[in-house]
Short mmCIF file of C-alpha atoms in Angstrom, two decimals:
data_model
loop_
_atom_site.label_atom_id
_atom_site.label_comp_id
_atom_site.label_asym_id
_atom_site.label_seq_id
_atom_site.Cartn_x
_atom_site.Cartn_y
_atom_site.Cartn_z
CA UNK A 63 92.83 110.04 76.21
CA UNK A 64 89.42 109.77 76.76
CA UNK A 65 87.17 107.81 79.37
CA UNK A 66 85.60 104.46 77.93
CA UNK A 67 81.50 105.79 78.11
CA UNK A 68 81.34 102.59 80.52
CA UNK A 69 84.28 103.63 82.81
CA UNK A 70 83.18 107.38 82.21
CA UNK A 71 79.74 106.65 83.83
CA UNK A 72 81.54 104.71 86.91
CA UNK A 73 83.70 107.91 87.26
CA UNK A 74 80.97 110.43 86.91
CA UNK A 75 78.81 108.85 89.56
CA UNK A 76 81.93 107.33 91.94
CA UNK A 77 82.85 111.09 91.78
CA UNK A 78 79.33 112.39 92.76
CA UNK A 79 78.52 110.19 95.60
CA UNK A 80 82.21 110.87 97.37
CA UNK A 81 81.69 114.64 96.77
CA UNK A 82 78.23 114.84 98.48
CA UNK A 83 79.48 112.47 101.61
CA UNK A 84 82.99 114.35 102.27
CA UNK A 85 80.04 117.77 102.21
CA UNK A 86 78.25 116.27 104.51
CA UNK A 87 81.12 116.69 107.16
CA UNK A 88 81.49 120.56 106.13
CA UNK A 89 80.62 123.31 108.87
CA UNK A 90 80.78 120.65 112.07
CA UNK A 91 82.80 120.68 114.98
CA UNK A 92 84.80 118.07 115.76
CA UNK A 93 82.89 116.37 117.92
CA UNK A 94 79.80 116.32 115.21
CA UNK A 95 82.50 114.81 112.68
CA UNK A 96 83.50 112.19 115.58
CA UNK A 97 79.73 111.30 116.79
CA UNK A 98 78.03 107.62 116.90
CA UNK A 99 74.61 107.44 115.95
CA UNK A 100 74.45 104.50 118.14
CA UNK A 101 76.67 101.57 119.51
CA UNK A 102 78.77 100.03 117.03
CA UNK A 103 78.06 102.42 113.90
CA UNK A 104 80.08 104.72 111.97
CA UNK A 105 81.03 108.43 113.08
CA UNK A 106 80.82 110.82 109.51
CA UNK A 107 85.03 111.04 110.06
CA UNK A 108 85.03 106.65 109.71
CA UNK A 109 82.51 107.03 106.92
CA UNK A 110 84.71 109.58 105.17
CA UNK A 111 88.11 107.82 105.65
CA UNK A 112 86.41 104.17 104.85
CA UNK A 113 85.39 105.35 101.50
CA UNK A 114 88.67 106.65 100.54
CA UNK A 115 90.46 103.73 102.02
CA UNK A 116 87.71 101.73 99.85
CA UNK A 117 88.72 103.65 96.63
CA UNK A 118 92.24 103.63 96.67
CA UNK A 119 92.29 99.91 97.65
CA UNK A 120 90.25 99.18 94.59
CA UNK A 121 91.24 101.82 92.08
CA UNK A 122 94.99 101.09 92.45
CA UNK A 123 95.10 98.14 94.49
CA UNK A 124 92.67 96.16 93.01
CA UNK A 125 91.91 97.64 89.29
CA UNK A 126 95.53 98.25 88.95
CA UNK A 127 97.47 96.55 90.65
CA UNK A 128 99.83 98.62 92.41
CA UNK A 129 100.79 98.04 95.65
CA UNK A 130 98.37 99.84 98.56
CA UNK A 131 99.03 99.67 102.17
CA UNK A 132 95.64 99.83 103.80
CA UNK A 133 94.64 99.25 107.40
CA UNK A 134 90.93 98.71 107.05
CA UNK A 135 90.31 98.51 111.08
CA UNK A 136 92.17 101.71 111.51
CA UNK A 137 89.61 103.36 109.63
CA UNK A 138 86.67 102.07 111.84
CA UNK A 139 88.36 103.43 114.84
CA UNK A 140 89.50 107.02 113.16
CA UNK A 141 89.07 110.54 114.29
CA UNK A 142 89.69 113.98 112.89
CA UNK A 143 89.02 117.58 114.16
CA UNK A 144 87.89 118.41 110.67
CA UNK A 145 87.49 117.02 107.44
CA UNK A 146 89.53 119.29 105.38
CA UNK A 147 92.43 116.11 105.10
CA UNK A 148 90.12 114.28 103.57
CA UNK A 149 89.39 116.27 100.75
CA UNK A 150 92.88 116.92 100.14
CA UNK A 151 93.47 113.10 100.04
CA UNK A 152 90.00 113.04 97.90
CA UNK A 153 91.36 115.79 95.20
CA UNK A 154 94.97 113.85 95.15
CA UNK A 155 93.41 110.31 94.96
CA UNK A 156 90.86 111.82 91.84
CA UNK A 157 94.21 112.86 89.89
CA UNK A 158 95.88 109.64 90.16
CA UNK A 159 92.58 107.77 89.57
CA UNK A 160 92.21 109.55 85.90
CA UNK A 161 95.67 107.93 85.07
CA UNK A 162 94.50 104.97 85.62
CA UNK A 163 90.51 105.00 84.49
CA UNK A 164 91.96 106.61 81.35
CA UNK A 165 94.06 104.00 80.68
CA UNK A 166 91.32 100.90 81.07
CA UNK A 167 90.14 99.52 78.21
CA UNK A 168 87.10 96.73 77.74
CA UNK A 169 89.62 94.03 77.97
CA UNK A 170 90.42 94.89 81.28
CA UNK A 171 86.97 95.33 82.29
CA UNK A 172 86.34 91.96 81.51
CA UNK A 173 89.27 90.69 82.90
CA UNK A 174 89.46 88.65 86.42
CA UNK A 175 92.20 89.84 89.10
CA UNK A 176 91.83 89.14 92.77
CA UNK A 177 89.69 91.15 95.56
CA UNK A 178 91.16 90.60 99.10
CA UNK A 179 87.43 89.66 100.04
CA UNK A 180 85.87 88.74 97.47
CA UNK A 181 87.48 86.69 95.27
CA UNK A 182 88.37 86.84 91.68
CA UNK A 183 86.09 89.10 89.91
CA UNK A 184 86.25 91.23 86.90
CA UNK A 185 87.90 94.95 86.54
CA UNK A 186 83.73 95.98 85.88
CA UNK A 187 82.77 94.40 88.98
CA UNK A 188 85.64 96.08 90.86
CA UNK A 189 83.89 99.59 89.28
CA UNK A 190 80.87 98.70 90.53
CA UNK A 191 81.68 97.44 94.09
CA UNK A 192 83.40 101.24 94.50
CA UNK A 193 80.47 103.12 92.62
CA UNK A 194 77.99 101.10 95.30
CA UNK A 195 79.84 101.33 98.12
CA UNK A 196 80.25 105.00 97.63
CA UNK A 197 76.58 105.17 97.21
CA UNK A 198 75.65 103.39 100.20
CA UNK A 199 77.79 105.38 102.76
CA UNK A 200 76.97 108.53 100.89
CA UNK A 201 73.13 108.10 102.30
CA UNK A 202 74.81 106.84 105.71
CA UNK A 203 76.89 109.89 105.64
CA UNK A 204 73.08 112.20 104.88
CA UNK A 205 71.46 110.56 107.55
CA UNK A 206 74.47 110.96 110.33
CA UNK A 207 74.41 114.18 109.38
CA UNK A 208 70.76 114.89 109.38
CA UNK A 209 70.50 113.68 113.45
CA UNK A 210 73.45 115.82 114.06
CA UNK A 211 71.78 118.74 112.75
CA UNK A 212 68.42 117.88 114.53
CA UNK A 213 69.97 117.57 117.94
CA UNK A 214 71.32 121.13 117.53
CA UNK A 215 70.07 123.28 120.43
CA UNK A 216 67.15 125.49 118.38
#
């Protein structure tokens, strides 16, 4: 079946910004993946697994109402030797995402369900809270990597 052109958009982009962040942990050590910018911000690993723990909670969770066990603090606090688990996660969460985006029609877009934080909003609005959050970390995820890169020994 295809994608609603409104859902297909969500996808296409949802899809782009999680692809560049998980690249931004490729060819680190583990200690680059595991760094802190500063006091009280996010290693690229807690980036990574926040944004998939974001996803699922909202794609399936959320948008479709299956049941998702997610510890949110657990993924401020995670660490990883290398971000290969991720991706794997990624690829199987983007095949069980289709199922679901393919199956979403404009009624559902419009209609309300409840957000663990925010509220009761619409199945759009759920779309767009992942497709921004994505976004956001993705150029959190750049920068991290950026600084890692520049304190390289030259």
């Amino acid at each position: 079946m295809a994608l609603d052109p409104e859902v297909d958009l969500f996808w296409r982009k949802t899809v782009s910004m999680v692809d560049q962040l998980l690249a931004c942990l490729e060819g680190l050590t583990a200690t680059e993946l595991n760094w802190h910018p500063a006091e009280n911000t996010s290693s690229l690993f807690i980036l990574a697994t926040h944004i998939l723990g974001n996803f699922e909670e909202n794609i399936f969770g959320v948008l479709a109402g299956q049941t998702v066990q997610r510890d949110r603090d657990a993924e401020f606090i995670s660490q990883g030797t290398s971000g290969e688990p991720l991706r794997q996660h990624w690829q199987t969460l983007q095949q069980r995402a289709a199922t679901v985006l393919a199956q979403l029609s404009q009624s559902e877009l419009t209609r309300d369900r409840p957000h663990p934080r925010r509220g009761q909003i619409t199945g759009r609005e759920v779309c767009w809270v992942v497709a921004l959050h994505a976004a956001e970390h993705m150029g959190q995820a750049a920068l991290t990597r950026d600084l890692i890169l520049a304190a390289r020994p030259k």
